Short mmCIF file of C-alpha atoms and ligand atoms in Angstrom, two decimals:
data_model
loop_
_atom_site.label_atom_id
_atom_site.label_comp_id
_atom_site.label_asym_id
_atom_site.label_seq_id
_atom_site.Cartn_x
_atom_site.Cartn_y
_atom_site.Cartn_z
CA MET A 1341 0.99 -8.60 -42.80
CA SER A 1342 2.38 -10.69 -39.95
CA ARG A 1343 4.54 -13.72 -40.52
CA ARG A 1344 2.70 -17.02 -41.05
CA ARG A 1345 2.33 -19.12 -37.89
CA TRP A 1346 2.93 -22.85 -38.17
CA LEU A 1347 0.58 -24.70 -35.82
CA LEU A 1348 1.58 -28.23 -34.85
CA ALA A 1349 -0.96 -30.97 -34.17
CA ASP A 1350 -0.61 -30.21 -30.43
CA GLN A 1351 -1.47 -26.52 -30.94
CA LEU A 1352 -4.96 -26.56 -32.38
CA GLY A 1353 -6.96 -24.47 -29.90
CA PRO A 1354 -7.73 -20.75 -30.04
CA HIS A 1355 -5.04 -19.86 -27.48
CA PHE A 1356 -2.31 -20.69 -30.00
CA LEU A 1357 -3.29 -17.71 -32.18
CA ASP A 1358 -3.27 -13.98 -31.34
CA ASP A 1359 -3.89 -11.94 -34.46
CA PRO A 1360 -7.25 -12.78 -36.13
CA ASP A 1361 -5.77 -12.10 -39.57
CA GLN A 1362 -2.47 -13.92 -39.19
CA PRO A 1363 -1.95 -16.59 -41.88
CA VAL A 1364 -1.52 -20.13 -40.60
CA LEU A 1365 0.35 -23.20 -41.79
CA LEU A 1366 -0.81 -26.73 -40.90
CA VAL A 1367 1.16 -29.78 -42.01
CA GLU A 1368 0.19 -33.43 -42.34
CA ALA A 1369 3.61 -35.06 -42.46
CA HIS A 1370 3.07 -38.66 -43.38
CA GLU A 1371 6.39 -39.72 -41.88
CA LEU A 1372 4.66 -39.48 -38.48
CA PHE A 1373 2.25 -42.26 -39.41
CA ARG A 1374 4.69 -44.47 -41.28
CA ARG A 1375 7.62 -44.47 -38.85
CA ARG A 1376 6.04 -46.83 -36.28
CA PRO A 1377 2.60 -48.35 -35.82
CA LEU A 1378 0.24 -45.89 -34.15
CA HIS A 1379 -3.17 -46.81 -32.80
CA ARG A 1380 -5.63 -46.42 -35.64
CA GLN A 1381 -7.95 -44.21 -33.56
CA LYS A 1382 -5.04 -41.99 -32.56
CA ALA A 1383 -4.02 -41.53 -36.20
CA HIS A 1384 -7.64 -40.70 -37.01
CA LEU A 1385 -7.93 -38.14 -34.23
CA ILE A 1386 -4.73 -36.31 -35.19
CA LEU A 1387 -5.69 -36.05 -38.85
CA SER A 1388 -9.28 -35.16 -38.04
CA ALA A 1389 -8.20 -32.40 -35.62
CA LEU A 1390 -5.72 -30.92 -38.13
CA ARG A 1391 -8.28 -30.93 -40.94
CA HIS A 1392 -11.05 -29.54 -38.75
CA ARG A 1393 -8.74 -26.69 -37.70
CA ALA A 1394 -7.91 -25.96 -41.34
CA ALA A 1395 -11.64 -25.89 -42.15
CA GLU A 1396 -12.37 -23.55 -39.21
CA LEU A 1397 -9.66 -21.10 -40.28
CA GLY A 1398 -10.79 -21.12 -43.92
CA ASP A 1399 -8.70 -18.98 -46.28
CA ARG A 1400 -6.26 -18.04 -43.51
CA ALA A 1401 -4.93 -21.57 -43.30
CA LEU A 1402 -2.74 -23.48 -45.69
CA LEU A 1403 -2.83 -27.25 -45.06
CA LEU A 1404 0.07 -29.07 -46.71
CA ARG A 1405 0.18 -32.85 -47.06
CA THR A 1406 3.77 -33.96 -47.52
CA GLY A 1407 6.11 -36.80 -46.66
CA THR A 1408 8.11 -34.78 -44.14
CA PHE A 1409 7.89 -31.45 -42.32
CA ARG A 1410 10.99 -30.24 -44.13
CA GLU A 1411 9.34 -30.87 -47.49
CA ALA A 1412 6.36 -28.80 -46.36
CA LEU A 1413 8.52 -25.87 -45.30
CA GLU A 1414 10.49 -26.02 -48.56
CA LYS A 1415 7.27 -26.13 -50.54
CA LEU A 1416 5.93 -23.12 -48.65
CA GLY A 1417 9.11 -21.14 -49.31
CA GLU A 1418 8.51 -18.33 -46.82
CA PRO A 1419 9.69 -17.77 -43.22
CA VAL A 1420 7.30 -18.93 -40.49
CA GLU A 1421 7.03 -18.67 -36.73
CA LEU A 1422 6.32 -21.56 -34.41
CA ILE A 1423 5.25 -21.75 -30.79
CA HIS A 1424 7.74 -23.87 -28.83
CA PRO A 1425 7.07 -27.48 -29.88
CA PRO A 1426 6.12 -30.13 -27.30
CA SER A 1427 8.93 -32.63 -27.86
CA ARG A 1428 12.71 -32.54 -27.89
CA SER A 1429 12.88 -34.08 -31.35
CA ALA A 1430 10.52 -31.45 -32.79
CA LEU A 1431 12.48 -28.67 -31.09
CA ALA A 1432 15.77 -30.05 -32.42
CA PHE A 1433 14.27 -30.10 -35.92
CA ALA A 1434 12.88 -26.56 -35.60
CA ARG A 1435 16.32 -25.29 -34.63
CA THR A 1436 17.72 -26.57 -37.94
CA VAL A 1437 15.23 -24.63 -40.09
CA ASP A 1438 16.58 -21.36 -41.49
CA GLY A 1439 14.45 -18.32 -40.77
CA LEU A 1440 12.12 -20.10 -38.33
CA THR A 1441 11.25 -18.07 -35.24
CA ILE A 1442 10.50 -20.12 -32.10
CA LEU A 1443 8.10 -18.41 -29.70
CA PRO A 1444 7.72 -19.25 -25.98
CA PRO A 1445 5.63 -22.32 -25.06
CA ARG A 1446 1.87 -22.05 -24.45
CA GLY A 1447 -0.83 -24.27 -23.07
CA PHE A 1448 0.41 -24.39 -19.47
CA LEU A 1449 -0.02 -22.14 -16.46
CA THR A 1450 3.47 -22.22 -15.02
CA ASP A 1451 6.26 -20.32 -16.70
CA ARG A 1452 9.38 -22.40 -17.31
CA ALA A 1453 11.67 -19.89 -15.58
CA ASP A 1454 9.40 -19.87 -12.50
CA PHE A 1455 9.54 -23.66 -12.37
CA ALA A 1456 13.33 -23.67 -12.71
CA THR A 1457 13.62 -21.14 -9.88
CA TRP A 1458 11.38 -23.31 -7.69
CA ALA A 1459 13.17 -26.55 -8.63
CA ASP A 1460 16.68 -25.11 -8.13
CA ARG A 1461 15.63 -23.84 -4.70
CA VAL A 1462 14.08 -27.06 -3.41
CA ARG A 1463 16.46 -29.47 -5.08
CA ARG A 1464 18.32 -30.79 -2.10
CA GLY A 1465 16.71 -34.16 -2.74
CA PRO A 1466 14.29 -35.54 -5.32
CA LEU A 1467 11.65 -33.19 -6.72
CA ARG A 1468 8.20 -33.87 -5.31
CA MET A 1469 4.96 -33.27 -7.15
CA THR A 1470 3.17 -32.52 -3.88
CA ASP A 1471 5.65 -29.71 -3.07
CA PHE A 1472 5.31 -28.28 -6.57
CA TYR A 1473 1.52 -28.52 -6.39
CA ARG A 1474 1.41 -26.60 -3.09
CA TRP A 1475 3.64 -23.93 -4.66
CA ALA A 1476 1.47 -23.82 -7.81
CA LEU A 1477 -1.75 -23.41 -5.80
CA ARG A 1478 -0.25 -20.35 -4.08
CA HIS A 1479 1.47 -18.98 -7.17
CA HIS A 1480 -1.66 -19.14 -9.34
CA ARG A 1481 -4.08 -18.39 -6.48
CA VAL A 1482 -6.16 -21.53 -7.01
CA LEU A 1483 -8.44 -22.75 -4.18
CA ALA A 1484 -6.97 -19.85 -2.24
CA ASP A 1485 -9.91 -18.28 -0.43
CA PRO A 1486 -11.62 -19.77 2.59
CA PRO A 1487 -13.72 -22.75 1.51
CA PRO A 1488 -17.49 -22.80 1.84
CA ALA A 1489 -18.81 -24.95 4.67
CA GLU A 1490 -19.30 -28.52 3.55
CA THR A 1491 -19.55 -31.95 5.02
CA ALA A 1492 -18.80 -34.23 2.08
CA SER A 1493 -15.65 -36.26 2.29
CA ARG A 1494 -13.72 -38.42 -0.10
CA ARG A 1495 -14.16 -42.11 0.29
CA ARG A 1496 -12.97 -45.02 -1.74
CA SER A 1497 -15.50 -46.33 -4.18
CA PRO A 1498 -16.76 -49.76 -3.23
CA ALA A 1499 -16.04 -52.37 -5.88
CA ALA A 1500 -18.75 -52.75 -8.53
CA ASP A 1501 -20.23 -49.34 -7.66
CA THR A 1502 -20.36 -46.98 -10.63
CA PRO A 1503 -21.53 -43.35 -10.86
CA ASP A 1504 -25.06 -42.73 -12.10
CA VAL A 1505 -24.39 -39.87 -14.53
CA PRO A 1506 -25.53 -39.13 -18.09
CA PRO A 1507 -23.15 -39.91 -20.97
CA PRO A 1508 -21.11 -36.99 -22.35
CA PRO A 1509 -22.23 -35.14 -25.50
CA ALA A 1510 -21.88 -37.51 -28.45
CA ILE A 1511 -19.25 -36.91 -31.10
CA VAL A 1512 -20.93 -36.75 -34.50
CA GLU A 1513 -18.62 -37.69 -37.32
CA ASP A 1514 -18.76 -35.51 -40.43
CA ASP A 1515 -17.39 -35.44 -43.98
CA ILE A 1516 -13.90 -34.68 -42.67
CA ASP A 1517 -13.93 -37.85 -40.58
CA ALA A 1518 -15.20 -39.85 -43.56
CA GLU A 1519 -12.31 -38.53 -45.66
CA VAL A 1520 -9.81 -39.34 -42.88
CA ARG A 1521 -11.17 -42.89 -42.65
CA ARG A 1522 -10.86 -43.38 -46.41
CA ASP A 1523 -7.26 -42.09 -46.35
CA LEU A 1524 -6.28 -44.34 -43.45
CA ASP A 1525 -7.89 -47.36 -45.14
CA ARG A 1526 -5.88 -46.57 -48.25
CA TRP A 1527 -2.63 -46.18 -46.30
CA ALA A 1528 -3.28 -49.49 -44.53
CA ALA A 1529 -3.82 -51.16 -47.91
CA GLU A 1530 -0.49 -49.65 -49.04
CA GLY A 1531 1.29 -51.25 -46.08
CA VAL A 1532 1.19 -48.62 -43.31
CA ARG A 1533 0.80 -50.52 -40.04
CA PHE A 1534 -1.55 -49.55 -37.23
CA VAL A 1535 -2.40 -51.16 -33.90
CA GLY A 1536 -5.81 -51.35 -32.25
CA ARG A 1537 -9.24 -51.33 -33.81
CA ASP A 1538 -10.87 -48.59 -35.78
CA GLY A 1539 -14.17 -47.29 -34.46
CA PRO A 1540 -16.33 -44.20 -34.44
CA ARG A 1541 -14.34 -41.14 -33.37
CA ARG A 1542 -14.74 -40.96 -29.60
CA TYR A 1543 -12.66 -37.90 -28.72
CA PRO A 1544 -13.02 -34.21 -29.53
CA ALA A 1545 -11.29 -32.93 -32.67
CA THR A 1546 -12.29 -29.27 -32.24
CA HIS A 1547 -12.28 -26.72 -29.45
CA ALA A 1548 -16.09 -26.61 -29.55
CA GLU A 1549 -16.41 -30.37 -29.05
CA ALA A 1550 -13.84 -30.36 -26.26
CA ASP A 1551 -15.45 -27.39 -24.53
CA ALA A 1552 -18.87 -29.08 -24.61
CA ARG A 1553 -17.34 -32.18 -23.01
CA LEU A 1554 -15.61 -30.06 -20.37
CA ARG A 1555 -18.84 -28.29 -19.41
CA HIS A 1556 -20.67 -31.60 -19.20
CA PHE A 1557 -17.92 -33.09 -17.05
CA VAL A 1558 -17.93 -30.18 -14.60
CA ARG A 1559 -21.69 -30.38 -14.24
CA HIS A 1560 -22.18 -34.14 -14.04
CA ARG A 1561 -19.00 -36.08 -13.33
CA LEU A 1562 -16.85 -33.69 -11.33
CA PRO A 1563 -19.03 -33.98 -8.18
CA GLU A 1564 -18.20 -37.73 -8.23
CA TYR A 1565 -14.55 -37.38 -9.25
CA GLY A 1566 -12.86 -37.72 -5.87
CA ARG A 1567 -14.89 -40.75 -5.00
CA TYR A 1568 -14.02 -42.69 -8.14
CA ALA A 1569 -10.58 -41.32 -9.07
CA ASP A 1570 -8.69 -44.46 -7.98
CA ALA A 1571 -11.38 -47.08 -8.65
CA MET A 1572 -11.58 -49.54 -11.57
CA SER A 1573 -14.68 -51.28 -12.86
CA ILE A 1574 -15.35 -53.76 -15.63
CA GLU A 1575 -18.85 -52.26 -15.86
CA ASP A 1576 -17.76 -48.71 -16.61
CA PRO A 1577 -14.40 -47.81 -18.18
CA VAL A 1578 -14.92 -44.07 -17.64
CA LEU A 1579 -16.38 -43.83 -14.10
CA ALA A 1580 -16.03 -40.15 -13.17
CA HIS A 1581 -13.04 -39.31 -15.40
CA SER A 1582 -13.22 -36.38 -17.77
CA VAL A 1583 -11.51 -38.23 -20.69
CA LEU A 1584 -10.20 -34.86 -21.83
CA SER A 1585 -6.50 -35.69 -21.80
CA SER A 1586 -6.35 -35.91 -25.60
CA SER A 1587 -8.12 -32.54 -25.84
CA PHE A 1588 -5.52 -30.90 -23.57
CA ASN A 1589 -2.66 -32.61 -25.40
CA LEU A 1590 -3.93 -31.58 -28.83
CA GLY A 1591 -4.08 -28.04 -27.44
CA LEU A 1592 -7.85 -27.83 -28.01
CA LEU A 1593 -8.33 -26.78 -24.39
CA HIS A 1594 -6.16 -24.65 -22.13
CA PRO A 1595 -6.01 -26.08 -18.60
CA GLU A 1596 -6.64 -22.76 -16.83
CA PRO A 1597 -10.35 -22.38 -17.76
CA ALA A 1598 -10.86 -26.03 -16.77
CA ILE A 1599 -9.22 -25.44 -13.39
CA ARG A 1600 -11.24 -22.25 -12.84
CA ALA A 1601 -14.48 -24.03 -13.83
CA ALA A 1602 -13.78 -26.76 -11.28
CA GLU A 1603 -12.96 -24.11 -8.68
CA ARG A 1604 -16.26 -22.33 -9.41
CA ALA A 1605 -18.16 -25.59 -8.98
CA TRP A 1606 -16.66 -25.85 -5.50
CA ARG A 1607 -17.46 -22.23 -4.65
CA ASP A 1608 -21.07 -22.45 -5.79
CA GLY A 1609 -21.52 -25.67 -3.82
CA SER A 1610 -22.20 -27.97 -6.76
CA ALA A 1611 -19.08 -30.07 -6.05
CA SER A 1612 -17.24 -30.73 -2.80
CA ARG A 1613 -13.59 -29.83 -2.31
CA ALA A 1614 -12.92 -33.56 -1.98
CA ALA A 1615 -14.20 -33.96 -5.55
CA VAL A 1616 -12.65 -30.85 -7.07
CA GLU A 1617 -9.23 -30.97 -5.49
CA PRO A 1618 -8.05 -34.29 -7.06
CA PHE A 1619 -9.13 -33.02 -10.48
CA ILE A 1620 -7.25 -29.74 -10.04
CA ARG A 1621 -4.25 -31.70 -8.75
CA GLN A 1622 -4.23 -33.68 -12.01
CA LEU A 1623 -4.10 -30.54 -14.13
CA LEU A 1624 -2.25 -27.95 -12.02
CA GLY A 1625 -0.12 -30.52 -10.21
CA TRP A 1626 0.70 -33.59 -12.27
CA ARG A 1627 0.25 -32.23 -15.77
CA GLU A 1628 2.26 -29.06 -15.21
CA PHE A 1629 4.91 -30.92 -13.17
CA LEU A 1630 5.49 -33.53 -15.89
CA TRP A 1631 5.74 -30.90 -18.63
CA GLN A 1632 8.23 -28.87 -16.64
CA LEU A 1633 10.32 -31.89 -15.64
CA TYR A 1634 10.61 -32.96 -19.26
CA TRP A 1635 12.40 -29.73 -20.08
CA TYR A 1636 14.15 -29.19 -16.75
CA PHE A 1637 16.05 -32.47 -17.06
CA GLU A 1638 16.53 -32.16 -20.82
CA PRO A 1639 17.68 -34.48 -22.27
CA ARG A 1640 18.58 -36.92 -19.51
CA PHE A 1641 15.26 -38.39 -18.45
CA ARG A 1642 15.42 -41.57 -20.46
CA GLY A 1643 14.95 -44.91 -18.73
CA VAL A 1644 17.70 -46.41 -16.64
CA GLY A 1645 17.86 -50.09 -15.79
CA TRP A 1646 17.20 -49.42 -12.13
CA LEU A 1647 15.20 -52.55 -11.37
CA ALA A 1648 16.92 -55.08 -13.62
CA ALA A 1649 14.41 -54.33 -16.38
CA THR A 1650 15.85 -55.85 -19.54
CA GLU A 1651 13.04 -57.92 -21.06
CA PRO A 1652 11.42 -56.93 -24.37
CA LEU A 1653 7.67 -56.36 -24.60
CA PRO A 1654 5.92 -59.59 -25.60
CA GLU A 1655 4.02 -59.59 -28.86
CA TRP A 1656 0.56 -60.13 -27.33
CA PHE A 1657 1.00 -56.97 -25.27
CA ASP A 1658 2.60 -54.96 -28.05
CA GLN A 1659 -0.21 -55.89 -30.45
CA LEU A 1660 -3.00 -55.29 -27.86
CA ASP A 1661 -4.10 -58.92 -28.13
CA ALA A 1662 -6.52 -58.86 -25.19
CA ASP A 1663 -8.18 -62.08 -26.36
CA ALA A 1664 -5.00 -63.98 -25.48
CA VAL A 1665 -5.27 -62.88 -21.81
CA GLU A 1666 -7.27 -64.69 -19.12
CA ALA A 1667 -6.42 -62.41 -16.18
CA ARG A 1668 -9.66 -60.46 -15.99
CA CYS A 1669 -8.20 -57.08 -15.03
CA LEU A 1670 -5.50 -57.13 -17.69
CA ALA A 1671 -7.84 -58.46 -20.38
CA ASP A 1672 -10.34 -55.68 -19.64
CA VAL A 1673 -7.79 -52.85 -19.64
CA LEU A 1674 -5.90 -54.14 -22.69
CA SER A 1675 -9.15 -54.54 -24.63
CA GLY A 1676 -10.00 -50.95 -23.65
CA VAL A 1677 -6.70 -49.80 -25.18
CA ARG A 1678 -7.35 -51.92 -28.29
CA ASP A 1679 -10.93 -50.67 -28.74
CA ARG A 1680 -10.73 -47.09 -27.40
CA ALA A 1681 -7.01 -46.16 -27.32
CA TRP A 1682 -7.56 -45.06 -23.74
CA ALA A 1683 -7.59 -46.30 -20.14
CA HIS A 1684 -7.71 -44.14 -17.03
CA HIS A 1685 -4.64 -43.44 -14.92
CA THR A 1686 -5.23 -46.14 -12.27
CA GLN A 1687 -5.60 -48.78 -14.97
CA ARG A 1688 -2.44 -47.51 -16.67
CA LEU A 1689 -0.36 -47.59 -13.51
CA LEU A 1690 -1.67 -50.57 -11.57
CA VAL A 1691 -2.70 -52.96 -14.33
CA LEU A 1692 -0.53 -52.15 -17.36
CA GLY A 1693 2.59 -50.51 -15.92
CA ASN A 1694 2.59 -52.73 -12.82
CA TYR A 1695 2.53 -55.84 -14.98
CA GLY A 1696 5.52 -54.65 -17.03
CA LEU A 1697 7.40 -53.63 -13.88
CA GLN A 1698 6.87 -57.06 -12.32
CA ARG A 1699 8.14 -58.81 -15.48
CA GLY A 1700 11.17 -56.55 -15.91
CA TRP A 1701 10.13 -55.13 -19.29
CA ARG A 1702 12.38 -52.44 -20.70
CA PRO A 1703 11.11 -49.01 -19.61
CA ALA A 1704 11.98 -47.30 -22.91
CA GLU A 1705 9.90 -49.86 -24.85
CA LEU A 1706 6.97 -49.31 -22.52
CA VAL A 1707 7.24 -45.53 -23.04
CA ASP A 1708 7.09 -46.06 -26.78
CA TRP A 1709 4.14 -48.46 -26.42
CA PHE A 1710 2.12 -46.04 -24.29
CA GLN A 1711 2.90 -43.22 -26.70
CA ARG A 1712 1.78 -45.18 -29.77
CA SER A 1713 -1.23 -46.93 -28.24
CA PHE A 1714 -2.94 -44.14 -26.31
CA VAL A 1715 -4.89 -41.38 -27.91
CA ASP A 1716 -3.30 -38.88 -25.51
CA GLY A 1717 0.25 -40.34 -25.61
CA THR A 1718 2.98 -37.73 -25.95
CA ASP A 1719 6.70 -37.85 -25.31
CA TRP A 1720 6.68 -35.41 -22.39
CA VAL A 1721 3.88 -37.18 -20.50
CA MET A 1722 4.98 -40.73 -21.08
CA ASN A 1723 8.66 -40.24 -20.31
CA ALA A 1724 8.04 -39.08 -16.79
CA THR A 1725 4.96 -41.14 -15.98
CA VAL A 1726 6.22 -44.43 -17.35
CA ILE A 1727 9.91 -44.14 -16.52
CA GLY A 1728 9.56 -42.24 -13.28
CA MET A 1729 6.27 -43.35 -11.75
CA SER A 1730 5.30 -46.58 -13.39
CA GLN A 1731 8.68 -48.25 -13.88
CA TYR A 1732 10.60 -46.58 -11.06
CA ALA A 1733 13.53 -46.08 -13.42
CA ASP A 1734 14.55 -42.45 -13.07
CA LEU A 1735 17.17 -43.01 -10.36
CA ALA A 1736 15.03 -41.07 -7.88
CA ARG A 1737 15.56 -37.65 -9.43
CA VAL A 1738 11.84 -37.29 -8.95
CA ASP A 1739 10.18 -38.55 -5.82
CA THR A 1740 8.24 -41.52 -7.08
CA ARG A 1741 6.95 -44.58 -5.40
CA ALA A 1742 7.22 -47.85 -7.23
CA TYR A 1743 3.69 -48.54 -8.45
CA ALA A 1744 4.09 -52.20 -7.64
CA VAL A 1745 1.06 -53.83 -6.06
CA ASP A 1746 -0.28 -57.36 -5.79
CA GLY A 1747 -3.65 -58.79 -6.78
CA ARG A 1748 -5.12 -58.14 -3.35
CA HIS A 1749 -4.68 -54.41 -3.84
CA ILE A 1750 -6.32 -54.61 -7.28
CA ASP A 1751 -9.17 -56.54 -5.65
CA GLU A 1752 -9.65 -53.79 -3.05
CA ILE A 1753 -10.17 -51.03 -5.58
CA SER A 1754 -11.96 -52.88 -8.40
CA ASP A 1755 -14.63 -55.40 -9.27
CA TYR A 1756 -12.26 -57.44 -11.44
CA CYS A 1757 -11.25 -60.32 -9.21
CA ALA A 1758 -14.67 -61.79 -8.41
CA GLY A 1759 -15.05 -63.17 -11.95
CA CYS A 1760 -11.40 -64.04 -12.61
CA ARG A 1761 -9.97 -67.51 -13.08
CA TYR A 1762 -7.14 -66.54 -10.69
CA ASP A 1763 -7.28 -65.93 -6.95
CA PRO A 1764 -5.78 -62.61 -5.83
CA THR A 1765 -4.70 -64.07 -2.46
CA ARG A 1766 -2.68 -66.96 -3.97
CA VAL A 1767 1.02 -66.66 -4.66
CA LEU A 1768 1.74 -70.21 -5.79
CA GLY A 1769 -0.08 -72.80 -7.86
CA ASP A 1770 -2.40 -72.92 -10.83
CA LEU A 1771 -4.78 -70.37 -9.32
CA ALA A 1772 -1.99 -67.98 -8.31
CA CYS A 1773 -2.82 -64.45 -9.40
CA PRO A 1774 -0.13 -63.29 -11.84
CA TYR A 1775 -0.03 -59.93 -10.05
CA THR A 1776 0.37 -61.50 -6.60
CA GLY A 1777 3.02 -63.98 -7.72
CA GLY A 1778 4.63 -61.33 -9.93
CA PHE A 1779 4.77 -58.83 -7.06
CA GLU A 1780 6.55 -61.29 -4.81
CA ALA A 1781 8.99 -62.28 -7.57
CA LEU A 1782 9.74 -58.58 -8.16
CA LEU A 1783 10.63 -58.19 -4.49
CA HIS A 1784 12.94 -61.20 -4.50
CA ARG A 1785 14.59 -60.33 -7.81
CA ASN A 1786 15.40 -56.81 -6.77
CA GLY A 1787 16.16 -57.35 -3.09
CA GLU A 1788 18.54 -54.69 -1.85
CA ARG A 1789 17.60 -52.23 -4.60
CA LEU A 1790 14.27 -51.78 -2.82
CA ILE A 1791 15.65 -50.88 0.57
CA GLY A 1792 15.11 -47.17 -0.15
CA ASP A 1793 11.37 -47.79 -0.42
CA PRO A 1794 10.06 -48.47 3.10
CA ARG A 1795 6.81 -50.08 1.93
CA LEU A 1796 8.49 -52.54 -0.44
CA ALA A 1797 11.36 -53.20 1.99
CA ALA A 1798 8.78 -54.16 4.65
CA GLU A 1799 6.95 -56.38 2.16
CA LEU A 1800 10.24 -58.10 1.33
CA ALA A 1801 11.09 -58.60 5.02
CA ASP A 1802 7.75 -60.39 5.46
CA ARG A 1803 8.73 -62.95 2.83
CA ASP A 1804 12.10 -64.26 3.96
CA ASP A 1805 11.43 -68.00 3.64
CA PRO A 1806 14.15 -69.25 1.20
CA GLU A 1807 12.11 -72.25 0.02
CA ARG A 1808 9.13 -70.12 -0.85
CA ARG A 1809 11.42 -67.62 -2.51
CA GLU A 1810 12.83 -70.27 -4.83
CA ALA A 1811 9.35 -71.60 -5.63
CA VAL A 1812 7.98 -68.15 -6.47
CA LEU A 1813 10.96 -67.23 -8.63
CA ALA A 1814 10.77 -70.57 -10.48
CA GLN A 1815 7.02 -70.19 -11.05
CA GLU A 1816 7.28 -66.63 -12.35
CA GLU A 1817 10.26 -67.42 -14.50
CA LYS A 1818 8.25 -70.23 -16.07
CA ARG A 1819 5.33 -67.89 -16.62
CA GLY A 1820 7.77 -65.44 -18.18
CA SER A 1821 6.13 -63.08 -20.61
CA THR A 1822 3.42 -65.45 -21.80
CA ALA A 1823 -0.06 -63.94 -21.70
CA PRO A 1824 -1.46 -64.62 -18.20
FE1 SF4 B 2894 -6.34 -59.45 -11.91
FE2 SF4 B 2894 -5.36 -61.24 -10.18
FE3 SF4 B 2894 -7.70 -60.08 -9.73
FE4 SF4 B 2894 -7.44 -61.86 -11.69
S1 SF4 B 2894 -7.22 -62.27 -9.50
S2 SF4 B 2894 -8.52 -59.89 -11.80
S3 SF4 B 2894 -5.38 -61.43 -12.41
S4 SF4 B 2894 -5.72 -59.08 -9.81
#
């Protein structure tokens, strides 16, 4: 009989098993939930997915509930094999376990050696996702053949416009979810801390649930994806997003079938290239790029104080206290994190990350916050997206723009500002939008550090009045990290 395979909570889909008779180990290590406060819905999803996988595998699977992973392995008392874990800390632990075989990583299209060859070759300057994506399209022969004739084009969604599409297949909680909820209630009563609100499980915990959501997305939301990818609306937190990031990160879905399904939708004419291409770029471009970077730069991709970012996260933000916030965009996105443990990528970058960047919050604390508070938060995604893209703190090893924008930009791509107590065009005064004032203060505080970014350098050059500079800096310093 083959050696038992230990499946981590990120390896729960069918593509992490080969032999239909191979015994499996699953571990609920309670240290994961006690070390730092996770979002309650994230804790629920992880436990639910592990227990559902154990139930699917029946007698093949042994599910151990222990304090630590080491205790589980000692209790098992037999050698196991493990597919390459998704974080440096898990890999470091696995390397300390006697008799543990570590197999190559799965769940991605691009082989690590192929990425390293590409990156070594192009690395005269910073690595660019767009260059990698072009290489990946050719390498994996995605969107390769001549496109069908079409006339649709991508256009920015007008504010307050939302797609008219049916809701995705509902998640129906079962006895496993009820047991998870009872356990988490008990842990909370024993002193384990969580953030965010509990609620019905919103995200797939099994491959079947995730696959149903994927099919529904390709049929109904994908045709609208390009149009709404960058938009934000208080009316509709999902717009045309697939909301499958947690399913990919739990390993319930492999990205290749999703990419091929999107490609087929383009070929059969049910979705335009302008809709399909941004979705494929998310999976084949960004997702693969971030995973590969995490290991390529191992272990040196931690935040650097590039933009004088030394402030701690304020408590209202850390605790997802959206009720303390008057700024309509931030209140809406933060309440979405509190109530759903999720926000889409534009909200993450331009509302949450942008706010922290403008206030000089410590990048490493923001990484930890995103990881704990989002249902899809993982070390490899959050390191690169928060430190590199959102907080501009990777010393330009990767080609990132600073995702710093003012309230006028948020107004252009959302319906938030019309009902807000602040005015997105005002920099100074009681009505000054915290994003518009904060953006200008960021420019003044960082001055010469921004010269490498032509857009921000030009914005700074437009604001060279010393009196105004002093007034803006004084106003924003007074505002500090209080809830806006
Ligand atoms: Fe957000 Fe400023 Fe618009 Fe208010 S005015 S919603 S704070 S961008």
